[in-house]
Amino acid sequence: MRTSGTEASPAPRAWRALGGCLAGAGFLVGVAHVGIGGALTSGPASPQAIPSPPDPSASADTVLPWEVEGDPASDDAVERGAYLARAGNCIACHTVEDPEPEDYLAGGNPIASPFGTFYGTNITPHPEEGIGEWELEDLERALREGRAPDRSRFYPVFPYTAFTGMRDEDVADLHAFLQAIPARDRENRSHDLAWFALRGGLGLWASLHFDEGRFQEDPERGERWNRGAYLTRAVAHCAECHSPRTRTGGIDEDLRYAGTREPPGEDETIPNITPHPETGIGDWSPRELVRYLQMGMDPDGDFAGGSMGEVISEGTSHLTDEDLEAIAEYILSLEPVHHDVD
Amino acid sequence: MRKPLKPLALSAPLVLSVALVGFGHAWPAEEPSTAPPPTEDPEVEAVVDHRQGAMSVAGGSMSALAAVVLDGAPYEDRLETYAGALRDVMSDIPAFFPEESDHPESDARAAVWDDRETFRERAEAAAEAAAELADAVERNDQAAAVQAFGGLGNACGACHEDFRN
């Protein structure tokens, strides 16, 4: 949970995005002709945007990441990149819990694992503590190969296994965004890892579990399906959490997207999101899945909590209706896998 | 008969380094809980059954409301029932979570008891949002009802995000 519920909170919540749809031409426009008790006299209400506190370090040419919805169709690379940062939910790992404005994308968030605790890194454009010195090719190398500018390998807690599929133009847009946000001088914290989590094994890990390469469209499928496949696989990296792991720490390909009941260090069960009728989401309609990703409400009227609540509020609730429909089409086209994790 | 050679010299360090290095999960680390551990006491189980049932009333009401308010199902005359149920159920959520009412069947996080103050704040926000929704429905104010529905959904998710698995 990123917001404290106070008015000063900088983090937009899922419903703010809903309000955006409401005010614009989104999915809620249909409400206008429904009415309550037949007494409809006014159009949809305008949402109350959550005010953000002023940021002393922000200058006119910087972009405040918590304020940005992003726009995939913008003429501005920074706006397009901001949208991709939402779709990829960079905030989840690269921002501490209950952040102040200066915390956004400045790292420090602890990420528990069986190998110890990792700390999300500072990806603001600070020249020493962040990635301000990174040229486009450095970000490309990080996303596509999982390597730092000095060619050392990242731990796969950074899901380059997914980002390797990103389009060239999207990587460039993301670079433009990350260089446009305010630089923060938060020092990266060393990962607190068990003795056996050796960097020397990372090359071996990559040789077992990493296939470098851009996303390939499936010509047999339509444009929307392909857009959904690209977003789901290469950007939003849904499979990273929604799949069990093999003993060597790679995704169990037979159970990709089929959920896991053994996440390390938490009681949380990660659900099966294949359209299996009993153990997955086979009884969800595309409309219901879109609504879930938009506002967190599932077909039972329950609202997402835990890590998915954060994915929705910081990530998917900021995506366009078209992209959410594309993701829903792709997810619901997956091979149904019987895997009961509840 | 000769046993096949065990390639120990190669496989042991290889398996060790590979098995123990890689992974891609990312879960937030949590502070150790100071709350009592879950109990299987039948009385506690009944408390948990009640609160899960009460939450289902809330969820079912939200689902029915969404179908009418957002999707146009022709049951406007029922809205007061659902909004009224929400106002009642949400009026005092912390009462459903007394001390020592954690249970293996419960999805509540230890933070419900460890960080009671924040939990109360979130619950109060949800209670206020539910009351606003019920008021808007009673007034037949559709725009306000949609807005309040949004506020309540926001409050539900905000609390679940930190306090429920």
Coordinates of C-alpha atoms in Angstrom, one line a residue:
Chain A
M1 CA 0.0 0.0 0.0
R2 CA 1.4 3.3 -1.1
T3 CA -0.9 5.8 0.2
S4 CA -1.6 6.8 3.8
G5 CA -5.2 7.8 3.0
T6 CA -4.5 11.4 3.7
E7 CA -5.1 14.2 1.3
A8 CA -1.4 15.0 1.1
S9 CA -0.6 11.6 -0.3
P10 CA 1.2 11.8 -3.6
A11 CA 0.3 8.3 -4.8
P12 CA -2.6 8.0 -7.2
R13 CA -5.0 5.2 -6.4
A14 CA -6.9 2.9 -8.6
W15 CA -10.0 4.9 -8.4
R16 CA -8.3 8.0 -9.5
A17 CA -7.7 6.3 -12.8
L18 CA -11.4 5.3 -12.8
G19 CA -12.3 8.9 -12.3
G20 CA -10.2 9.7 -15.3
C21 CA -12.2 7.3 -17.3
L22 CA -15.3 8.7 -15.9
A23 CA -14.5 12.2 -16.9
G24 CA -13.3 11.2 -20.3
A25 CA -14.6 8.8 -22.9
G26 CA -13.8 5.7 -20.9
F27 CA -15.8 2.6 -19.9
L28 CA -18.0 4.4 -17.4
V29 CA -19.7 6.7 -19.9
G30 CA -22.5 4.1 -20.1
V31 CA -23.4 5.1 -16.6
A32 CA -24.8 8.4 -17.8
H33 CA -27.9 6.8 -19.2
V34 CA -28.6 4.4 -16.4
G35 CA -29.6 6.6 -13.6
I36 CA -30.5 5.8 -10.1
G37 CA -34.1 5.4 -9.3
G38 CA -34.8 6.8 -12.7
A39 CA -33.8 10.3 -11.4
L40 CA -30.9 11.1 -13.6
T41 CA -30.5 14.8 -14.0
S42 CA -26.7 15.3 -14.3
G43 CA -23.8 13.8 -16.2
P44 CA -21.0 11.9 -14.6
A45 CA -19.2 13.6 -11.8
S46 CA -15.7 14.9 -12.3
P47 CA -13.2 13.1 -10.1
Q48 CA -11.3 14.9 -7.3
A49 CA -7.7 14.5 -8.1
I50 CA -5.5 13.9 -5.1
P51 CA -3.3 17.0 -4.7
S52 CA 0.4 16.4 -4.7
P53 CA 2.6 18.4 -2.4
P54 CA 5.1 20.7 -4.1
D55 CA 8.4 19.2 -4.8
P56 CA 11.3 21.6 -4.0
S57 CA 13.8 19.8 -6.2
A58 CA 11.6 19.6 -9.3
S59 CA 12.3 22.1 -12.0
A60 CA 10.3 23.0 -15.0
D61 CA 12.0 20.4 -17.2
T62 CA 11.5 17.5 -14.8
V63 CA 8.6 15.1 -14.6
L64 CA 7.2 14.0 -11.3
P65 CA 6.7 10.3 -11.6
W66 CA 3.9 10.0 -9.1
E67 CA 1.9 12.6 -11.0
V68 CA 2.3 11.0 -14.4
E69 CA -0.4 9.0 -16.0
G70 CA 1.6 8.7 -19.2
D71 CA 0.2 8.4 -22.6
P72 CA 1.1 5.7 -25.1
A73 CA 0.0 7.9 -28.1
S74 CA 1.8 11.1 -27.0
D75 CA 4.2 12.9 -29.3
D76 CA 6.4 13.3 -26.2
A77 CA 8.8 10.4 -25.6
V78 CA 8.8 11.2 -21.9
E79 CA 5.0 10.8 -21.7
R80 CA 5.2 7.5 -23.6
G81 CA 8.0 6.3 -21.4
A82 CA 6.0 7.2 -18.2
Y83 CA 3.3 5.1 -19.5
L84 CA 5.7 2.2 -20.0
A85 CA 7.0 2.7 -16.5
R86 CA 3.4 2.3 -15.3
A87 CA 2.9 -0.8 -17.4
G88 CA 6.1 -2.4 -16.1
N89 CA 5.4 -1.2 -12.6
C90 CA 8.9 0.0 -11.9
I91 CA 7.6 1.7 -8.7
A92 CA 6.9 -1.6 -7.0
C93 CA 10.5 -2.6 -6.6
H94 CA 12.3 0.8 -7.0
T95 CA 10.3 2.8 -4.4
V96 CA 10.0 2.3 -0.7
E97 CA 6.7 1.7 1.0
D98 CA 4.5 4.7 1.9
P99 CA 6.8 7.0 -0.2
E100 CA 7.3 10.7 0.1
P101 CA 7.7 12.5 -3.2
E102 CA 11.4 12.3 -3.0
D103 CA 11.3 8.5 -2.6
Y104 CA 9.8 7.8 -6.0
L105 CA 12.1 5.5 -8.0
A106 CA 15.0 6.3 -5.7
G107 CA 15.3 2.7 -4.5
G108 CA 15.7 1.2 -1.0
N109 CA 12.6 -1.1 -1.0
P110 CA 13.4 -4.4 0.6
I111 CA 12.5 -7.5 -1.4
A112 CA 12.6 -10.7 0.6
S113 CA 13.7 -14.0 -1.0
P114 CA 15.1 -17.4 -0.1
F115 CA 18.5 -16.0 -0.9
G116 CA 18.3 -13.0 1.4
T117 CA 17.0 -9.5 1.0
F118 CA 17.5 -7.5 -2.1
Y119 CA 17.1 -3.7 -2.1
G120 CA 15.6 -2.0 -5.1
T121 CA 18.0 0.4 -6.7
N122 CA 17.9 4.1 -7.3
I123 CA 16.9 4.6 -11.0
T124 CA 16.5 8.3 -10.8
P125 CA 19.0 10.2 -13.0
H126 CA 21.4 11.1 -10.2
P127 CA 24.9 10.8 -11.7
E128 CA 26.5 8.9 -8.8
E129 CA 23.7 7.2 -6.9
G130 CA 21.2 6.7 -9.8
I131 CA 21.5 6.0 -13.5
G132 CA 22.1 9.6 -14.6
E133 CA 25.2 8.5 -16.5
W134 CA 23.4 5.8 -18.4
E135 CA 23.2 6.3 -22.1
L136 CA 20.4 4.6 -24.0
E137 CA 22.7 1.7 -24.8
D138 CA 23.3 1.1 -21.1
L139 CA 19.6 0.8 -20.4
E140 CA 19.3 -1.5 -23.5
R141 CA 22.0 -3.7 -22.1
A142 CA 20.3 -3.8 -18.7
L143 CA 16.9 -4.7 -20.1
R144 CA 17.9 -6.9 -22.9
E145 CA 20.9 -8.7 -21.4
G146 CA 20.6 -8.2 -17.6
R147 CA 24.0 -6.5 -17.4
A148 CA 25.2 -3.4 -15.8
P149 CA 27.3 -0.8 -17.8
D150 CA 30.4 -2.6 -16.5
R151 CA 29.0 -5.8 -18.0
S152 CA 28.5 -7.5 -14.6
R153 CA 25.3 -9.4 -14.4
F154 CA 22.2 -8.4 -12.4
Y155 CA 20.4 -10.9 -10.1
P156 CA 17.3 -12.1 -11.9
V157 CA 15.2 -10.5 -9.2
F158 CA 15.4 -7.8 -11.9
P159 CA 13.2 -9.4 -14.5
Y160 CA 15.3 -8.8 -17.6
T161 CA 14.1 -12.3 -18.7
A162 CA 10.9 -10.4 -19.6
F163 CA 12.2 -7.0 -20.5
T164 CA 14.5 -8.5 -23.1
G165 CA 11.4 -8.6 -25.3
M166 CA 10.8 -4.9 -25.3
R167 CA 10.7 -3.0 -28.5
D168 CA 13.6 -0.6 -29.4
E169 CA 11.4 2.4 -29.5
D170 CA 9.9 1.5 -26.1
V171 CA 13.3 1.2 -24.5
A172 CA 14.2 4.6 -25.9
D173 CA 11.0 6.1 -24.5
L174 CA 11.6 4.6 -21.1
H175 CA 15.1 6.0 -21.2
A176 CA 13.7 9.4 -21.9
F177 CA 11.4 9.2 -19.0
L178 CA 13.9 7.9 -16.5
Q179 CA 16.3 10.8 -17.5
A180 CA 13.5 13.3 -17.1
I181 CA 12.5 12.7 -13.5
P182 CA 14.0 14.5 -10.6
A183 CA 17.5 13.1 -9.5
R184 CA 17.7 11.8 -6.0
D185 CA 20.8 11.2 -4.0
R186 CA 19.7 8.2 -2.0
E187 CA 22.6 5.8 -1.8
N188 CA 21.9 2.2 -2.9
R189 CA 21.9 -0.2 -0.1
S190 CA 23.9 -3.4 -0.5
H191 CA 21.8 -6.5 -0.9
D192 CA 21.8 -8.6 2.3
L193 CA 22.2 -12.0 0.8
A194 CA 23.0 -15.5 2.1
W195 CA 26.5 -16.7 1.7
F196 CA 25.5 -19.0 -1.2
A197 CA 24.0 -16.4 -3.4
L198 CA 27.1 -15.9 -5.4
R199 CA 27.3 -13.5 -8.3
G200 CA 29.6 -16.1 -9.9
G201 CA 26.6 -18.3 -10.5
L202 CA 24.6 -15.7 -12.4
G203 CA 26.1 -16.6 -15.7
L204 CA 25.2 -20.2 -15.2
W205 CA 21.7 -19.2 -14.2
A206 CA 21.3 -17.1 -17.3
S207 CA 22.5 -20.0 -19.5
L208 CA 19.8 -22.2 -18.0
H209 CA 16.9 -19.7 -17.8
F210 CA 17.4 -16.8 -20.1
D211 CA 16.6 -16.5 -23.7
E212 CA 17.6 -13.1 -25.0
G213 CA 15.5 -11.7 -27.8
R214 CA 12.8 -9.3 -28.8
F215 CA 9.1 -10.1 -28.7
Q216 CA 8.0 -11.8 -31.9
E217 CA 4.4 -11.2 -33.1
D218 CA 2.3 -14.1 -33.9
P219 CA 1.0 -13.5 -37.5
E220 CA -1.8 -16.0 -36.9
R221 CA -3.3 -13.7 -34.2
G222 CA -4.9 -10.3 -34.4
E223 CA -3.3 -6.9 -33.6
R224 CA -5.0 -6.7 -30.2
W225 CA -3.9 -10.2 -29.1
N226 CA -0.3 -9.3 -30.1
R227 CA -0.4 -6.0 -28.2
G228 CA -1.7 -7.9 -25.2
A229 CA 0.9 -10.6 -25.5
Y230 CA 3.7 -8.0 -25.7
L231 CA 2.5 -6.0 -22.7
T232 CA 1.9 -9.1 -20.6
R233 CA 5.2 -10.9 -21.4
A234 CA 7.7 -8.2 -22.1
V235 CA 6.6 -5.2 -20.1
A236 CA 4.2 -6.1 -17.2
H237 CA 6.1 -9.4 -16.6
C238 CA 3.0 -11.1 -15.0
A239 CA 4.6 -14.6 -15.2
E240 CA 7.4 -13.6 -12.8
C241 CA 5.0 -13.8 -9.9
H242 CA 2.2 -15.9 -11.2
S243 CA 4.4 -19.0 -11.9
P244 CA 6.1 -21.5 -9.7
R245 CA 9.9 -21.8 -9.9
T246 CA 12.0 -24.8 -10.6
R247 CA 14.7 -25.8 -8.1
T248 CA 17.2 -23.8 -10.1
G249 CA 15.0 -20.7 -9.8
G250 CA 13.7 -20.5 -13.3
I251 CA 10.0 -20.3 -14.2
D252 CA 8.4 -23.8 -14.3
E253 CA 7.4 -23.7 -18.0
D254 CA 4.7 -26.4 -17.5
L255 CA 3.0 -24.1 -15.0
R256 CA 3.7 -20.7 -16.4
Y257 CA 0.9 -18.4 -15.3
A258 CA -0.7 -21.2 -13.2
G259 CA 0.0 -19.6 -9.8
T260 CA 2.1 -20.7 -6.9
R261 CA 1.4 -21.4 -3.3
E262 CA 4.9 -21.3 -2.1
P263 CA 6.1 -17.8 -2.4
P264 CA 9.1 -17.3 -0.1
G265 CA 8.6 -15.5 3.2
E266 CA 4.9 -14.7 2.8
D267 CA 1.6 -16.4 3.3
E268 CA 0.3 -14.9 0.2
T269 CA -1.0 -17.3 -2.5
I270 CA -0.3 -16.1 -6.1
P271 CA -3.4 -17.2 -8.1
N272 CA -3.6 -19.3 -11.3
I273 CA -4.4 -16.8 -14.0
T274 CA -4.8 -19.3 -16.9
P275 CA -8.4 -19.6 -18.0
H276 CA -8.8 -23.0 -16.4
P277 CA -12.5 -23.3 -15.3
E278 CA -11.9 -24.7 -11.8
T279 CA -8.5 -23.6 -10.7
G280 CA -7.9 -20.5 -12.8
I281 CA -9.9 -17.6 -14.1
G282 CA -11.8 -19.5 -16.8
D283 CA -15.1 -18.1 -15.5
W284 CA -14.0 -14.5 -15.9
S285 CA -15.2 -12.5 -18.9
P286 CA -12.8 -10.1 -20.6
R287 CA -14.9 -7.2 -19.2
E288 CA -14.4 -8.6 -15.7
L289 CA -10.7 -8.9 -16.1
V290 CA -10.4 -5.4 -17.5
R291 CA -12.4 -4.1 -14.5
Y292 CA -10.2 -6.0 -12.1
L293 CA -7.0 -4.5 -13.6
Q294 CA -8.6 -1.1 -13.7
M295 CA -10.0 -0.8 -10.2
G296 CA -9.2 -4.0 -8.4
M297 CA -12.7 -5.4 -8.1
D298 CA -13.1 -9.1 -9.0
P299 CA -16.3 -10.6 -10.2
D300 CA -17.3 -11.4 -6.5
G301 CA -17.0 -7.7 -5.6
D302 CA -13.9 -8.3 -3.7
F303 CA -11.1 -5.8 -3.9
A304 CA -7.5 -6.8 -4.5
G305 CA -5.1 -6.5 -1.6
G306 CA -1.5 -7.5 -1.0
S307 CA 1.0 -7.3 -3.8
M308 CA -1.6 -7.3 -6.6
G309 CA -3.4 -4.4 -5.0
E310 CA -0.2 -2.5 -5.4
V311 CA 0.3 -3.7 -9.0
I312 CA -3.2 -2.4 -9.8
S313 CA -2.9 1.0 -8.0
E314 CA 0.6 1.8 -9.2
G315 CA 0.5 0.0 -12.5
T316 CA -2.4 -1.4 -14.4
S317 CA -5.0 1.2 -13.3
H318 CA -3.0 3.8 -15.3
L319 CA -3.3 1.8 -18.6
T320 CA -5.7 2.7 -21.4
D321 CA -8.9 0.7 -21.9
E322 CA -7.5 -0.6 -25.2
D323 CA -4.4 -1.9 -23.6
L324 CA -6.3 -3.5 -20.7
E325 CA -8.6 -5.2 -23.2
A326 CA -5.6 -6.4 -25.1
I327 CA -4.1 -7.9 -22.0
A328 CA -7.4 -9.5 -21.1
E329 CA -7.7 -11.0 -24.6
Y330 CA -4.2 -12.5 -24.3
I331 CA -4.5 -13.8 -20.7
L332 CA -7.8 -15.4 -21.5
S333 CA -6.3 -17.1 -24.6
L334 CA -3.7 -18.9 -22.6
E335 CA -3.7 -22.6 -22.4
P336 CA -5.8 -23.5 -19.4
V337 CA -3.6 -25.3 -16.8
H338 CA -5.0 -27.3 -14.0
H339 CA -3.1 -26.1 -10.9
D340 CA -5.0 -25.6 -7.6
V341 CA -3.1 -23.2 -5.4
D342 CA -5.9 -22.1 -3.1
Chain B
M1 CA 28.3 -55.0 -12.0
R2 CA 29.9 -51.7 -12.2
K3 CA 28.1 -48.7 -10.8
P4 CA 27.9 -45.8 -13.1
L5 CA 30.3 -43.1 -12.2
K6 CA 28.8 -40.3 -10.2
P7 CA 29.9 -37.0 -11.7
L8 CA 30.1 -35.5 -8.2
A9 CA 33.1 -33.3 -8.8
L10 CA 31.2 -31.5 -11.5
S11 CA 27.6 -31.6 -10.3
A12 CA 27.9 -30.6 -6.7
P13 CA 29.3 -27.1 -7.0
L14 CA 27.3 -26.6 -10.2
V15 CA 24.0 -27.5 -8.6
L16 CA 24.8 -25.6 -5.5
S17 CA 25.7 -22.4 -7.2
V18 CA 22.8 -22.6 -9.7
A19 CA 20.1 -23.7 -7.3
L20 CA 20.9 -21.1 -4.8
V21 CA 21.6 -18.1 -6.9
G22 CA 18.7 -17.6 -9.2
F23 CA 15.2 -16.6 -8.7
G24 CA 12.9 -13.9 -9.8
H25 CA 10.3 -13.6 -7.0
A26 CA 9.9 -10.2 -5.5
W27 CA 8.0 -10.0 -2.2
P28 CA 8.3 -7.1 0.2
A29 CA 10.1 -8.0 3.4
E30 CA 8.0 -7.7 6.5
E31 CA 8.9 -7.0 10.1
P32 CA 8.6 -9.9 12.5
S33 CA 5.1 -9.9 14.1
T34 CA 4.6 -9.2 17.8
A35 CA 1.0 -10.5 17.7
P36 CA 0.1 -13.9 19.1
P37 CA 0.5 -16.7 16.6
P38 CA -2.7 -18.1 14.9
T39 CA -4.8 -20.3 17.0
E40 CA -7.1 -23.2 16.0
D41 CA -9.5 -22.5 18.9
P42 CA -13.1 -23.2 17.7
E43 CA -14.4 -19.9 19.2
V44 CA -11.8 -18.1 17.2
E45 CA -12.8 -20.0 14.1
A46 CA -16.3 -18.8 14.6
V47 CA -15.1 -15.2 14.9
V48 CA -13.2 -15.7 11.6
D49 CA -16.2 -17.4 9.9
H50 CA -18.3 -14.4 10.9
R51 CA -15.9 -11.8 9.6
Q52 CA -15.4 -13.7 6.4
G53 CA -19.2 -13.9 6.0
A54 CA -19.5 -10.2 6.7
M55 CA -16.9 -9.4 4.1
S56 CA -18.7 -11.5 1.6
V57 CA -21.9 -9.4 2.3
A58 CA -19.8 -6.4 1.5
G59 CA -18.3 -7.9 -1.6
G60 CA -21.6 -9.2 -2.8
S61 CA -23.1 -5.8 -2.3
M62 CA -20.3 -4.1 -4.2
S63 CA -20.7 -6.6 -7.0
A64 CA -24.5 -6.0 -7.3
L65 CA -24.0 -2.2 -7.1
A66 CA -21.4 -2.2 -9.8
A67 CA -23.7 -4.2 -12.1
V68 CA -26.4 -1.6 -11.7
V69 CA -24.4 1.6 -11.3
L70 CA -21.6 1.0 -13.7
D71 CA -23.1 -1.5 -16.1
G72 CA -26.7 -0.6 -16.3
A73 CA -28.5 -3.7 -14.9
P74 CA -32.1 -2.6 -14.5
Y75 CA -32.3 -2.9 -10.7
E76 CA -32.1 0.7 -9.5
D77 CA -34.9 0.0 -7.0
R78 CA -32.6 -2.4 -5.1
L79 CA -29.7 0.0 -4.7
E80 CA -30.7 1.1 -1.2
T81 CA -30.6 -2.5 0.0
Y82 CA -27.0 -3.0 -1.1
A83 CA -25.8 0.5 -0.1
G84 CA -27.5 0.1 3.3
A85 CA -25.9 -3.3 3.9
L86 CA -22.5 -1.8 3.1
R87 CA -23.1 1.1 5.5
D88 CA -24.0 -1.4 8.3
V89 CA -21.3 -3.9 7.6
M90 CA -18.5 -1.4 7.2
S91 CA -19.5 0.7 10.2
D92 CA -17.0 -1.0 12.6
I93 CA -14.6 -3.3 10.8
P94 CA -12.1 -3.4 13.7
A95 CA -14.8 -5.1 15.9
F96 CA -14.5 -8.1 13.6
F97 CA -10.8 -8.4 14.4
P98 CA -10.5 -8.6 18.2
E99 CA -7.2 -9.4 19.9
E100 CA -6.0 -13.0 19.4
S101 CA -8.4 -13.7 16.6
D102 CA -5.8 -14.8 14.1
H103 CA -6.5 -18.3 12.7
P104 CA -4.9 -20.5 10.0
E105 CA -8.0 -20.0 7.9
S106 CA -7.8 -16.3 8.1
D107 CA -6.2 -14.2 5.4
A108 CA -5.6 -11.3 7.8
R109 CA -2.1 -10.1 8.0
A110 CA -0.4 -9.8 11.4
A111 CA -0.4 -6.0 10.8
V112 CA -4.1 -5.9 11.7
W113 CA -3.0 -6.3 15.3
D114 CA 0.6 -5.0 15.1
D115 CA -0.3 -1.7 13.5
R116 CA -3.8 -1.2 15.0
E117 CA -3.7 2.6 14.6
T118 CA -3.3 2.4 10.8
F119 CA -5.8 -0.4 10.6
R120 CA -8.3 1.7 12.4
E121 CA -7.7 4.7 10.2
R122 CA -8.2 2.6 7.0
A123 CA -11.3 1.0 8.5
E124 CA -12.8 4.5 9.4
A125 CA -12.1 5.7 5.9
A126 CA -14.0 2.7 4.5
A127 CA -16.9 3.3 7.0
E128 CA -17.1 7.0 5.9
A129 CA -17.0 6.0 2.2
A130 CA -19.8 3.5 2.7
A131 CA -21.9 6.1 4.5
E132 CA -21.4 8.5 1.7
L133 CA -22.5 6.0 -0.8
A134 CA -25.6 5.1 1.1
D135 CA -26.5 8.8 1.5
A136 CA -26.0 9.4 -2.3
V137 CA -28.2 6.5 -3.1
E138 CA -30.9 7.6 -0.7
R139 CA -30.8 11.1 -2.4
N140 CA -31.0 9.5 -5.8
D141 CA -27.9 11.4 -6.7
Q142 CA -26.3 9.3 -9.4
A143 CA -23.2 11.3 -9.9
A144 CA -22.5 11.4 -6.2
A145 CA -23.2 7.6 -6.0
V146 CA -20.7 6.8 -8.7
Q147 CA -18.1 9.0 -7.0
A148 CA -18.8 7.4 -3.6
F149 CA -18.7 3.9 -5.1
G150 CA -15.2 4.9 -6.4
G151 CA -14.3 6.2 -3.0
L152 CA -15.4 3.0 -1.3
G153 CA -13.6 0.7 -3.7
N154 CA -10.5 2.8 -3.2
A155 CA -10.9 2.4 0.6
C156 CA -11.5 -1.4 0.3
G157 CA -8.3 -1.8 -1.8
A158 CA -6.3 0.5 0.4
C159 CA -7.0 -1.5 3.5
H160 CA -6.6 -4.9 1.8
E161 CA -3.3 -3.8 0.3
D162 CA -1.6 -3.7 3.7
F163 CA -3.8 -5.9 5.9
R164 CA -4.9 -8.9 3.9
N165 CA -3.0 -11.5 2.0

